[in-house]
Amino acid sequence: MPLAVRKRLVVVVPTIALLLVANQAHAQPSRDGARTTIINADSPAAVPDHYMVKLVDTSSVRSESLDEVAHGLATTYDGEVDHIFKFALQGFSVRMAAEDAQRLAADPAVEYVEQDQWVGPANDTQESPGSWGLDRIDHRKRPLNGAYSYPNAGEGVTVYVLDTGLRITHTEFDSGARARWGWDFVGMDPISDDCGNHGTHVAGTIAGTKYGVAKKATVVGVRVLDCGPNTLISKIAAGIDYVVQHAPRPAVINMSIECKLPSGQSCSWPTLDSTVNSAIQAGIPVVFAAGNFNNDACKRGLAGIPNAIVVGGTESNDSRSGSSNWGACVDIYAPGESIVSAGSASDTAVLSLNGTSMAAPHVTGAVALIMARSAQWAQQTPADITAELVARMSTKNVLTNLTPSDPNKLLYNDGPPVRGGSSIAVAPNADGRLQLVAATADGRWISRTQITPGTTAFTDATSLNVSRNYYSVAAQRAVGNAKVTTVALTRTGSTSPPLNDGEEIVIAEQLAPNFNNWTESPATLDGRLTAAALSSRGDLLEMWGANTLGQVWRRTQTTSSITNWSAWQPFGAFGAGAAVRSIAAEQNATGLPQVFVTTTDGRLLTGWETLKGGGFMTAQVPGLPGGAKVRSMAVARYPDGRVFLAATDDKGQVFRTEQNKGCQESFACNSWWTWSLLDGSVRSLAADVNANGLVEVFGVNAAGQIFHVAQVDADGNNWTKWSQIPGAPLRP
């Protein structure tokens, strides 16, 4: 390639994105005469004598004969095949003279011939480490807390990074345990090492142990850029073709490509568009950086991939980065300035980079987390993943410096799974046996009835509703009602105020007391929650909930019907500084509700009603031993009205306590025994009192297995050993 052309492609720009100079408008070959036109032949980035050929999709041109067809056409028109696209595109790349390419374009077997072009990332900018991106994406609003919370770690998802390669031995990828090479389309060998930082940095933001969004996902480096760094569109198309052929499912692709023509000029890459869209049709989501020229992304080559996820970049003040491309072709924004991640200089190298290439991997990591939720989510289409990401996993209307056509959506990644009931809840039947309800790992809402109080013997599971992706459950039986009521939260449904995003609320009731049969068509209530709890108020129930903003809300049944409730009312007794993650509630000795919440910073708070219909008092429950943060909790009510409380710390250790005496006086409502270790290692908890008046505690471990422990006598200090309850795994 002439030196002058190469120089204009490596202009120093203080952002990170793959820069592609493309033609302002390519001529589409007609089927009736202008068949010798070569697409993008007059592009400033055109590579002499290098072309990409898309074949007509006919029964005579299928993958089993592509080799023969490609080599036959190349020989006929005096060319030499470089790469054959078999999976993401029916075609091949070829080297031949311009006049021979024109003759090839006129062949009836050819749909079009496109001139190959050079690509290459802009110069990286390094700053002092201090990445804020992870901290930002797990908060709906500021202030941030200096930590990153996530619902799962992306385990089982493979992420393909089409870039400068990958340093697979970096400690961010567990020294190679979660990273591998795919193929090097520059050196044409299986060692796709990184000599330019960009690929390793991107992969670190996606899946690094410290800097990554999906910390247990597997990353595969597919090298399509040389150390220059330069490459051809055909190399990138070949990389996508490779992924479509080799990727296990679920998988996602991350890449960054940008047109570098002056503002106001458009570019398009039909061959690349075809391969990207084929990957999406094959079930592989593709995440693109929007680019860094402060231009309309639709005019910068991204209009041809409407089904890809296009990501713009933001600064730490939630302003669109001044260099980020914008507009209707952008789907979502994510942090893209001063992002710290792994470097390729050594196995411990770290550097800070800017650009939409740093924003895109935040979103790619979030896609991995969505697909890792369950087997059901792993099989969702890229369109479903995109809808989930953009509609639910984004914070609306917090960004500034946008254009009228921009989506005001900032990436939001769910925090830890809801605790304090979460995927499991129990409530006493009228005969004292416990009713267990749960959300399974594959998203079902199930129920099981205890056969004998105090044991692990339960009936087989009954599905209350199999058509949804359930996330969290709660259960309770009002004192004056013989039937158990259960609530489940599901990730589907439309947003309705006042609860600001979160999950839809579905409610069901036993058809008959003491039996595992339920309302045939569970009802959907208004509002959206991330955690729910039910407490008894005489013959009726009270519902408590937390939303994605960490706010607490409450409502009360107006009749015994499960669909008749008062309007939601905000519960501000815990104050604005308490960002609530989970919630539980019980009727205490006064006959009034006492609510418990865990906060995002690991505190356990309680509030109790002092007078029916009157005010609440609140306090912080004494902390766990050693100052450990509370991760999950559950409550139960003894027959004398005292409240039993169980909680886990960050290590999954289970602790227990209970009120010293009944909550007849306000101060006694927050007077507790010293915390005692209950052994075990679980993530989610549920608890209640059985027919013997003794507490039973249920826990779900990281594998989704259910375990059970029970009090032996009224002393409260003697317990059985933890034992497993067989059954389908639950959401951890």
XYZ file of C-alpha atoms in Angstrom:
732
model
C 0.000 0.000 0.000
C 1.368 3.486 -0.779
C 2.905 5.122 2.283
C 0.798 8.283 1.902
C -2.413 6.316 2.307
C -1.118 4.430 5.312
C -0.171 7.660 7.079
C -3.597 9.199 6.791
C -5.078 6.161 8.529
C -2.995 6.405 11.675
C -3.700 10.037 12.515
C -3.311 10.603 16.254
C -6.735 10.970 17.850
C -7.009 10.936 21.680
C -9.630 8.201 21.787
C -9.799 4.452 21.456
C -11.797 3.090 18.528
C -11.038 1.255 15.343
C -10.829 3.860 12.625
C -12.023 2.937 9.213
C -11.848 5.242 6.236
C -14.667 4.307 3.930
C -16.256 5.729 0.847
C -18.786 8.501 1.244
C -21.321 6.507 -0.744
C -20.785 3.156 -2.369
C -22.369 2.279 -5.685
C -24.638 -0.731 -5.392
C -24.249 -3.016 -8.389
C -27.471 -3.431 -10.298
C -28.629 -6.792 -11.573
C -29.185 -5.530 -15.120
C -25.990 -4.063 -16.478
C -23.788 -2.176 -14.040
C -22.389 -5.423 -12.750
C -18.762 -4.377 -13.149
C -19.002 -1.657 -10.495
C -16.713 -2.309 -7.528
C -18.127 -1.107 -4.200
C -15.867 1.381 -2.374
C -13.292 1.321 -5.170
C -12.717 5.064 -4.802
C -12.385 5.049 -0.999
C -9.230 6.749 0.324
C -8.662 3.575 2.347
C -9.008 1.209 -0.614
C -6.350 -1.511 -0.764
C -5.145 -2.081 -4.329
C -5.796 -5.552 -5.726
C -7.668 -6.786 -2.613
C -11.390 -7.561 -2.849
C -14.254 -9.243 -1.033
C -16.778 -11.232 -3.030
C -20.316 -12.093 -1.997
C -21.851 -14.936 -3.964
C -25.429 -15.190 -5.099
C -27.364 -17.340 -2.644
C -28.509 -20.228 -4.842
C -28.853 -23.951 -4.343
C -25.690 -24.470 -6.357
C -23.644 -22.355 -3.943
C -23.744 -23.913 -0.490
C -21.082 -24.303 2.175
C -20.142 -27.786 1.016
C -19.169 -26.457 -2.446
C -17.901 -22.988 -1.532
C -14.258 -24.034 -1.722
C -14.736 -25.301 -5.250
C -16.760 -22.271 -6.348
C -14.359 -19.725 -4.810
C -11.205 -21.269 -6.215
C -12.905 -21.817 -9.567
C -13.910 -18.165 -9.869
C -10.496 -16.965 -8.709
C -8.756 -19.131 -11.282
C -11.114 -18.075 -14.051
C -10.438 -14.388 -13.410
C -6.711 -14.668 -12.624
C -6.949 -14.188 -8.861
C -5.757 -15.889 -5.676
C -8.109 -16.726 -2.796
C -7.161 -15.384 0.650
C -10.075 -16.520 2.816
C -13.364 -18.308 2.203
C -16.369 -17.144 4.249
C -18.547 -20.176 4.942
C -20.571 -19.383 8.029
C -21.319 -15.664 8.354
C -21.284 -14.989 4.616
C -21.283 -16.921 1.344
C -18.205 -15.526 -0.300
C -14.455 -15.091 -0.208
C -11.638 -12.553 -0.230
C -9.324 -12.514 -3.212
C -6.252 -10.779 -4.626
C -6.429 -9.805 -8.294
C -5.947 -6.879 -10.658
C -8.653 -4.208 -10.858
C -9.683 -5.131 -14.408
C -10.008 -8.783 -13.372
C -12.149 -7.771 -10.397
C -14.490 -5.946 -12.770
C -14.799 -9.077 -14.893
C -15.446 -11.129 -11.743
C -18.196 -8.718 -10.666
C -20.052 -9.437 -13.909
C -20.127 -13.195 -13.292
C -23.708 -14.478 -12.707
C -22.569 -16.316 -9.557
C -21.451 -13.055 -7.932
C -23.791 -10.713 -6.054
C -21.164 -7.984 -5.605
C -17.441 -7.279 -5.309
C -16.263 -4.833 -2.640
C -12.818 -3.252 -2.477
C -11.024 -4.137 0.735
C -10.018 -1.291 3.085
C -7.547 -0.570 5.849
C -8.601 -0.231 9.505
C -6.681 0.614 12.665
C -7.272 1.966 16.174
C -6.417 5.531 17.110
C -3.572 6.175 19.540
C -4.394 5.102 23.097
C -4.285 7.650 25.905
C -2.998 6.523 29.283
C -3.886 8.119 32.588
C -3.419 7.392 36.258
C -5.433 4.324 37.260
C -8.679 5.033 39.069
C -11.504 3.463 37.072
C -15.018 4.423 38.057
C -16.998 2.548 35.403
C -17.920 -0.553 37.408
C -18.991 1.544 40.366
C -21.265 3.621 38.129
C -23.109 0.838 36.349
C -24.436 -0.803 39.534
C -26.145 2.398 40.715
C -29.338 3.967 39.466
C -28.399 7.267 41.029
C -25.543 8.990 42.787
C -23.711 9.048 45.147
C -21.630 5.982 44.325
C -20.335 3.697 47.071
C -16.885 2.752 45.797
C -17.896 -0.863 45.162
C -19.301 -3.013 42.362
C -22.200 -5.419 42.934
C -23.373 -7.955 40.372
C -26.094 -10.634 40.135
C -23.811 -13.369 38.785
C -20.312 -13.579 37.352
C -21.074 -14.573 33.750
C -19.893 -18.139 34.205
C -20.606 -20.349 31.192
C -20.632 -17.486 28.667
C -17.887 -17.145 26.042
C -16.945 -13.656 24.865
C -15.098 -13.190 21.577
C -12.959 -10.054 21.415
C -12.124 -9.136 17.799
C -9.184 -6.851 18.306
C -5.386 -6.656 18.539
C -5.196 -10.038 20.244
C -5.168 -11.098 23.882
C -2.585 -11.690 26.598
C -4.214 -14.848 27.915
C -1.744 -15.279 30.809
C -2.730 -11.996 32.452
C -3.762 -12.339 36.084
C -7.075 -10.633 35.254
C -8.047 -13.843 33.438
C -6.907 -16.132 36.249
C -3.533 -16.567 34.523
C -5.075 -18.266 31.514
C -7.801 -20.308 33.192
C -10.536 -18.184 31.574
C -8.807 -16.926 28.442
C -7.693 -18.573 25.244
C -6.662 -17.731 21.724
C -9.018 -18.178 18.826
C -7.208 -17.460 15.569
C -4.762 -14.846 14.348
C -6.039 -13.551 10.996
C -3.003 -11.283 10.700
C -0.306 -13.916 11.095
C -2.658 -16.712 9.985
C -1.794 -18.961 12.912
C -3.498 -20.022 16.169
C -1.431 -17.729 18.435
C -3.385 -14.472 18.681
C -1.156 -12.702 21.216
C -1.606 -8.974 21.838
C 1.093 -6.471 20.911
C -1.042 -3.350 21.230
C -2.843 -3.298 24.643
C -6.248 -2.594 23.104
C -7.576 -6.158 22.941
C -6.346 -7.108 26.408
C -7.737 -3.882 27.904
C -11.144 -4.482 26.329
C -11.188 -8.113 27.494
C -10.232 -7.016 31.005
C -13.225 -4.681 31.195
C -15.476 -7.484 30.017
C -14.237 -10.336 32.184
C -11.284 -9.345 34.385
C -11.270 -10.550 37.974
C -10.746 -6.995 39.274
C -11.694 -4.715 36.396
C -14.345 -6.836 34.668
C -18.126 -6.722 34.558
C -18.554 -10.511 34.114
C -15.779 -11.865 36.296
C -16.103 -15.560 35.446
C -16.890 -15.364 31.745
C -14.411 -16.897 29.305
C -12.714 -14.587 26.800
C -11.340 -15.609 23.407
C -8.972 -13.355 21.516
C -9.499 -13.275 17.758
C -6.745 -11.147 16.292
C -7.797 -9.028 13.325
C -5.387 -6.088 13.815
C -1.612 -6.072 13.431
C 0.826 -4.162 15.640
C 0.712 -1.131 13.326
C -2.110 -1.283 14.017
C -3.716 -1.865 10.608
C -5.857 -4.514 8.994
C -8.443 -5.109 6.290
C -12.207 -5.346 6.455
C -11.824 -8.836 5.056
C -9.801 -9.794 8.138
C -12.599 -8.629 10.424
C -15.200 -10.421 8.301
C -13.056 -13.554 8.521
C -12.930 -13.161 12.298
C -16.716 -13.008 12.525
C -16.977 -15.997 10.207
C -14.633 -17.861 12.575
C -16.780 -17.043 15.597
C -19.995 -18.190 13.922
C -18.296 -21.497 13.106
C -16.586 -22.164 16.435
C -18.469 -20.372 19.218
C -20.139 -22.507 21.880
C -23.438 -21.070 23.022
C -24.071 -18.783 24.767
C -21.563 -16.392 23.223
C -21.212 -12.682 22.466
C -18.915 -10.658 20.184
C -17.256 -7.352 21.099
C -15.734 -5.090 18.444
C -15.029 -1.430 17.640
C -15.041 -0.058 14.101
C -15.428 3.494 12.889
C -15.513 5.502 9.712
C -12.945 8.298 9.627
C -14.199 10.407 6.762
C -14.817 14.108 7.468
C -18.051 15.084 9.201
C -21.106 15.096 6.974
C -19.873 12.233 4.813
C -21.326 8.764 5.130
C -19.696 5.388 4.846
C -20.932 1.839 4.518
C -19.418 -1.639 4.531
C -21.839 -4.165 2.999
C -19.628 -7.218 3.471
C -19.035 -6.436 7.115
C -22.731 -5.672 7.605
C -23.625 -9.064 6.148
C -21.259 -10.970 8.421
C -22.421 -9.095 11.529
C -26.076 -9.697 10.729
C -25.348 -13.377 10.053
C -23.729 -13.723 13.471
C -26.808 -12.181 15.064
C -29.073 -14.525 13.103
C -26.937 -17.393 14.429
C -27.865 -16.340 17.969
C -24.716 -14.406 18.873
C -25.231 -10.825 20.106
C -22.738 -8.334 18.668
C -21.699 -5.225 20.617
C -20.175 -2.269 18.737
C -18.515 0.894 19.960
C -20.297 3.944 18.541
C -17.022 5.626 17.589
C -15.179 8.759 18.614
C -15.682 11.593 16.123
C -18.625 13.405 17.736
C -20.679 12.552 14.646
C -24.008 10.931 13.904
C -23.322 7.205 14.340
C -25.868 6.390 11.628
C -23.630 8.124 9.097
C -20.466 6.492 10.366
C -21.081 2.966 9.115
C -23.466 1.723 11.817
C -26.763 2.139 9.963
C -26.244 -1.231 8.258
C -26.288 -3.214 11.509
C -29.586 -2.253 13.178
C -29.667 -5.469 15.209
C -26.256 -4.972 16.810
C -25.934 -3.201 20.165
C -24.230 0.154 19.592
C -22.666 1.817 22.641
C -21.816 5.469 23.197
C -19.409 6.705 25.856
C -19.935 8.813 28.979
C -17.723 10.714 31.373
C -17.721 10.326 35.147
C -20.241 13.174 35.523
C -22.810 11.319 33.352
C -22.212 13.600 30.402
C -21.825 12.152 26.928
C -18.130 12.134 26.135
C -17.304 15.024 23.845
C -15.760 12.658 21.305
C -18.462 9.973 21.386
C -20.605 9.520 18.305
C -24.304 9.942 18.949
C -27.798 9.664 17.480
C -30.577 7.217 16.744
C -28.185 4.384 15.866
C -26.815 4.410 19.428
C -28.732 1.996 21.673
C -27.228 2.726 25.077
C -24.428 4.634 26.792
C -21.779 3.339 29.207
C -18.671 4.680 30.974
C -15.889 5.339 28.481
C -13.428 7.845 29.941
C -10.450 7.017 32.187
C -11.307 3.334 32.279
C -8.685 1.219 34.038
C -8.136 -2.354 32.870
C -5.489 -4.902 31.946
C -2.596 -4.137 29.604
C -0.544 -6.433 27.401
C 2.952 -5.403 28.530
C 3.053 -8.024 31.298
C 0.825 -10.432 33.199
C 0.063 -7.708 35.737
C 0.088 -4.623 33.496
C -2.651 -2.036 34.057
C -3.478 1.128 32.137
C -6.254 3.675 31.737
C -7.796 4.357 28.328
C -10.541 6.558 26.864
C -13.137 6.077 24.158
C -16.246 4.219 23.148
C -14.037 1.136 22.816
C -13.931 1.279 26.613
C -17.704 1.803 26.883
C -18.662 -1.140 24.668
C -17.029 -3.840 26.852
C -19.053 -2.675 29.862
C -22.156 -3.521 27.841
C -20.662 -6.757 26.502
C -20.024 -7.845 30.076
C -23.626 -6.998 30.976
C -24.827 -9.105 28.032
C -22.793 -12.011 29.427
C -24.471 -11.568 32.810
C -27.918 -11.661 31.207
C -27.133 -14.887 29.364
C -25.651 -16.432 32.528
C -28.852 -15.963 34.540
C -30.332 -19.318 33.602
C -30.561 -21.932 30.878
C -33.633 -20.104 29.602
C -31.785 -16.810 29.248
C -28.830 -18.534 27.604
C -31.175 -19.493 24.764
C -32.773 -16.087 24.248
C -32.340 -14.403 20.879
C -30.050 -11.383 20.470
C -33.210 -9.298 20.008
C -34.491 -10.474 23.405
C -31.116 -9.727 24.993
C -31.077 -6.248 23.473
C -34.608 -5.531 24.672
C -33.711 -6.634 28.195
C -30.546 -4.574 28.168
C -32.032 -1.374 26.784
C -35.524 -1.462 28.283
C -34.771 -2.742 31.782
C -31.034 -2.704 32.357
C -30.615 0.999 31.758
C -31.074 4.077 33.882
C -33.243 6.610 32.117
C -32.875 10.372 31.898
C -29.641 10.909 33.832
C -27.335 11.768 30.915
C -26.438 15.230 29.667
C -24.814 16.640 26.521
C -27.076 14.540 24.305
C -28.664 15.351 20.963
C -32.452 15.197 20.434
C -32.124 11.852 18.644
C -30.039 10.243 21.408
C -31.366 7.584 23.804
C -31.052 8.921 27.351
C -30.128 5.511 28.696
C -27.095 4.665 30.817
C -26.091 1.044 31.359
C -27.325 -0.356 34.657
C -26.205 -3.730 35.912
C -28.328 -5.410 38.548
C -26.782 -5.663 41.983
C -26.617 -8.923 43.914
C -29.657 -11.209 43.845
C -32.376 -9.981 46.183
C -31.848 -11.395 49.684
C -34.167 -11.981 52.641
C -36.622 -14.270 50.901
C -35.154 -13.952 47.434
C -35.475 -17.260 45.621
C -37.039 -19.070 48.595
C -39.778 -18.298 51.121
C -41.809 -20.315 53.627
C -45.105 -19.772 55.438
C -47.076 -21.946 57.887
C -50.121 -23.783 56.649
C -53.205 -23.794 58.847
C -52.187 -27.233 60.175
C -48.670 -26.026 61.042
C -46.772 -27.700 58.240
C -44.678 -25.293 56.234
C -45.376 -24.273 52.659
C -42.231 -23.647 50.613
C -42.342 -21.435 47.518
C -39.356 -20.718 45.326
C -37.959 -19.361 42.068
C -35.968 -22.048 40.285
C -32.720 -21.544 38.424
C -34.598 -21.826 35.126
C -37.126 -19.168 36.146
C -40.122 -21.236 37.314
C -42.322 -20.327 40.286
C -42.860 -23.487 42.326
C -44.421 -24.617 45.597
C -43.902 -27.644 47.864
C -45.733 -28.730 51.048
C -43.909 -30.121 54.075
C -45.057 -33.660 54.853
C -43.894 -33.738 58.483
C -43.061 -30.622 60.554
C -39.372 -30.130 61.272
C -38.144 -32.463 58.527
C -36.809 -32.265 54.973
C -39.716 -34.344 53.656
C -41.667 -32.272 51.116
C -44.082 -33.042 48.319
C -42.946 -32.748 44.730
C -42.939 -29.284 43.242
C -46.035 -27.749 41.699
C -45.505 -24.956 39.172
C -47.740 -21.981 39.844
C -47.063 -20.387 36.472
C -44.539 -21.721 33.958
C -44.672 -18.963 31.370
C -42.464 -16.361 33.069
C -38.940 -15.771 34.299
C -39.397 -15.542 38.061
C -36.739 -13.967 40.183
C -37.828 -13.565 43.807
C -40.643 -14.787 46.061
C -42.411 -14.071 49.347
C -45.112 -15.960 51.257
C -47.362 -15.463 54.299
C -50.626 -16.601 55.841
C -52.709 -13.955 57.561
C -53.616 -14.879 61.137
C -57.318 -14.974 60.361
C -56.967 -16.732 56.996
C -56.572 -20.479 56.500
C -54.858 -20.161 53.115
C -51.286 -19.176 52.255
C -50.650 -16.281 49.864
C -47.491 -16.029 47.799
C -45.962 -13.272 45.704
C -43.381 -13.688 42.948
C -41.417 -11.081 41.031
C -40.804 -11.608 37.349
C -38.549 -9.788 34.908
C -41.278 -9.361 32.303
C -44.014 -6.768 32.166
C -44.386 -3.051 31.666
C -43.280 -0.296 33.979
C -45.948 1.370 36.088
C -45.463 4.048 38.751
C -44.614 4.632 41.478
C -41.974 1.946 41.743
C -39.558 2.869 38.955
C -38.488 -0.219 37.021
C -37.808 -3.477 38.880
C -39.839 -6.663 38.433
C -43.539 -7.199 37.887
C -45.535 -8.403 40.911
C -47.580 -11.595 40.523
C -49.727 -12.977 43.355
C -51.460 -16.311 44.017
C -53.377 -18.018 46.839
C -54.018 -21.621 47.838
C -57.309 -22.938 46.497
C -57.767 -24.937 49.694
C -55.977 -24.774 53.058
C -53.018 -27.106 53.678
C -52.748 -28.323 50.084
C -50.300 -27.609 47.287
C -52.860 -26.309 44.806
C -53.089 -22.690 43.773
C -54.997 -20.035 41.902
C -55.114 -21.232 38.305
C -54.369 -17.777 36.895
C -52.168 -15.755 39.265
C -53.033 -12.058 39.292
C -50.650 -9.250 38.357
C -50.534 -6.224 40.646
C -49.488 -2.692 39.807
C -45.984 -1.488 40.576
C -42.482 -2.872 40.087
C -40.200 -4.215 42.831
C -36.802 -5.806 43.310
C -37.703 -7.341 46.683
C -41.020 -8.099 48.358
C -42.288 -9.238 51.745
C -45.675 -10.045 53.267
C -46.714 -9.610 56.897
C -49.987 -10.346 58.678
C -52.285 -7.574 59.864
C -55.115 -9.436 61.529
C -57.175 -11.188 58.873
C -55.442 -9.292 56.093
C -51.933 -8.937 54.704
C -49.525 -6.068 54.367
C -47.128 -5.980 51.409
C -43.702 -4.396 51.585
C -41.339 -3.768 48.719
C -38.066 -2.221 47.659
C -37.492 -0.761 44.208
C -34.390 -0.288 42.095
C -33.727 3.081 43.726
C -33.468 1.410 47.131
C -36.717 2.985 48.344
C -39.246 1.146 50.540
C -42.977 1.077 49.760
C -45.982 -0.481 51.498
C -49.641 -1.256 50.928
C -52.421 -3.167 52.751
C -55.144 -5.561 51.653
C -58.540 -3.858 51.681
C -60.486 -7.148 51.583
C -59.518 -10.816 51.773
C -59.237 -10.938 47.978
C -55.636 -11.184 46.789
C -56.328 -8.512 44.160
C -57.753 -5.827 46.468
C -55.053 -3.563 47.875
C -54.629 0.021 48.938
C -52.471 2.314 46.848
C -48.725 2.079 47.273
C -47.353 4.481 49.873
C -43.695 5.435 50.289
C -42.144 4.318 53.567
C -39.477 6.871 54.387
C -38.801 5.956 58.009
C -35.344 4.571 57.202
C -34.236 7.880 55.720
C -32.819 8.854 52.353
C -29.388 7.386 53.117
C -30.628 3.800 53.372
C -30.415 2.161 49.927
C -32.420 -1.010 50.538
C -31.427 -4.256 48.847
C -33.821 -6.739 50.492
C -36.782 -6.746 52.837
C -38.654 -9.015 55.274
C -41.523 -8.426 57.689
C -43.482 -10.117 60.483
C -46.258 -9.307 62.919
C -44.602 -8.843 66.317
C -46.042 -9.180 69.836
C -48.041 -5.954 69.484
C -49.974 -7.415 66.568
C -48.459 -4.735 64.358
C -45.866 -5.152 61.625
C -42.122 -5.018 62.133
C -40.101 -4.646 58.944
C -36.430 -5.490 58.368
C -34.208 -4.366 55.507
C -30.635 -4.926 54.405
C -28.840 -2.035 52.754
C -26.359 -2.001 49.916
C -23.571 -1.207 52.387
C -24.325 -4.294 54.509
C -26.366 -2.840 57.391
C -29.474 -4.461 58.889
C -32.209 -1.998 59.863
C -35.607 -2.512 61.465
C -38.744 -0.426 61.845
C -41.862 -1.141 63.909
C -45.281 0.428 64.059
C -45.880 2.020 67.468
C -49.613 2.572 67.105
C -52.025 1.083 64.601
C -52.225 3.538 61.749
C -49.641 5.679 63.506
C -45.921 6.292 63.254
C -42.903 4.039 63.101
C -39.722 3.855 65.095
C -36.540 2.669 63.392
C -33.134 1.445 64.523
C -30.102 -0.437 63.305
C -29.991 -4.043 64.454
C -26.705 -4.815 66.267
C -24.096 -5.860 63.729
C -22.767 -9.319 62.996
C -19.620 -10.522 64.809
C -16.440 -8.851 63.614
C -18.344 -6.098 61.852
C -19.229 -8.389 58.935
C -21.667 -7.037 56.375
C -25.126 -8.586 56.186
C -25.719 -10.310 52.862
C -29.151 -11.892 53.341
C -31.677 -12.330 56.144
C -34.965 -13.958 57.124
C -37.426 -13.534 59.997
C -39.985 -15.695 61.810
C -42.515 -15.091 64.618
C -42.592 -17.244 67.743
C -46.018 -18.058 69.231
C -45.352 -15.490 72.004
C -44.828 -12.767 69.406
C -41.037 -12.493 69.664
C -39.216 -12.225 66.353
C -36.486 -14.666 65.308
C -33.848 -13.310 62.936
C -31.290 -15.152 60.776
C -28.648 -13.496 58.594
C -25.650 -14.382 56.446
C -22.413 -12.487 56.028
C -20.335 -11.981 52.871
C -18.791 -15.434 53.314
C -22.190 -17.135 53.506
C -21.909 -17.942 57.219
C -25.306 -18.104 58.935
C -25.978 -16.345 62.245
C -29.114 -16.271 64.408
C -30.630 -14.096 67.096
C -34.068 -13.327 68.553
C -35.778 -10.614 70.533
C -35.133 -10.756 74.292
C -38.814 -10.393 75.018
C -42.019 -9.538 73.276
C -42.201 -6.161 71.589
C -44.782 -4.670 73.995
C -42.589 -1.675 74.745
C -40.935 0.301 71.996
C -37.367 -0.220 73.221
C -37.846 -4.012 73.331
C -38.474 -4.190 69.604
C -34.740 -3.756 69.010
C -33.425 -5.697 72.009
C -31.735 -8.904 70.851
C -29.765 -11.880 72.018
C -26.111 -11.927 71.034
C -25.633 -13.296 67.533
C -24.788 -17.026 67.448
C -23.261 -18.987 64.597
C -25.633 -21.471 62.987
C -22.934 -23.061 60.821
C -23.735 -23.663 57.171
C -22.747 -21.688 54.083
C -25.642 -20.346 52.020
C -26.627 -17.262 50.049
C -30.413 -16.890 50.444
C -32.484 -17.530 53.560
C -36.076 -18.197 54.603
C -37.484 -19.013 58.045
C -40.736 -19.679 59.882
C -42.228 -21.515 62.857
C -43.822 -24.939 62.393
C -46.633 -26.726 64.235
C -44.303 -27.494 67.174
C -43.677 -23.805 67.765
C -40.051 -24.249 66.701
C -38.142 -22.348 64.046
C -36.990 -23.901 60.807
C -34.434 -22.150 58.597
C -33.958 -22.812 54.893
C -30.961 -21.770 52.824
C -29.954 -21.825 49.162
C -26.266 -22.241 48.361
C -24.322 -20.973 45.354
C -25.269 -24.077 43.363
C -28.991 -23.506 43.988
C -29.328 -26.483 46.357
C -31.804 -26.176 49.253
C -30.680 -26.919 52.814
C -32.639 -27.031 56.052
C -31.927 -26.756 59.778
C -34.430 -26.766 62.667
C -34.615 -26.046 66.384
C -34.687 -29.192 68.503
C -36.408 -27.724 71.568
C -37.804 -24.508 73.011
C -34.433 -23.602 74.524
C -33.534 -22.082 71.164
C -29.863 -23.080 71.328
C -30.156 -26.672 70.156
C -30.422 -27.273 66.438
C -30.301 -30.143 63.994
C -27.506 -30.390 61.453
C -28.025 -28.832 58.035
C -29.493 -31.360 55.607
C -30.337 -31.085 51.936
C -33.855 -31.036 50.527
C -33.827 -32.795 47.134
C -35.319 -30.987 44.181
C -34.695 -28.712 41.224
C -31.999 -26.092 41.843
C -33.151 -22.600 42.767
C -31.770 -19.246 41.762
C -28.845 -18.722 44.182
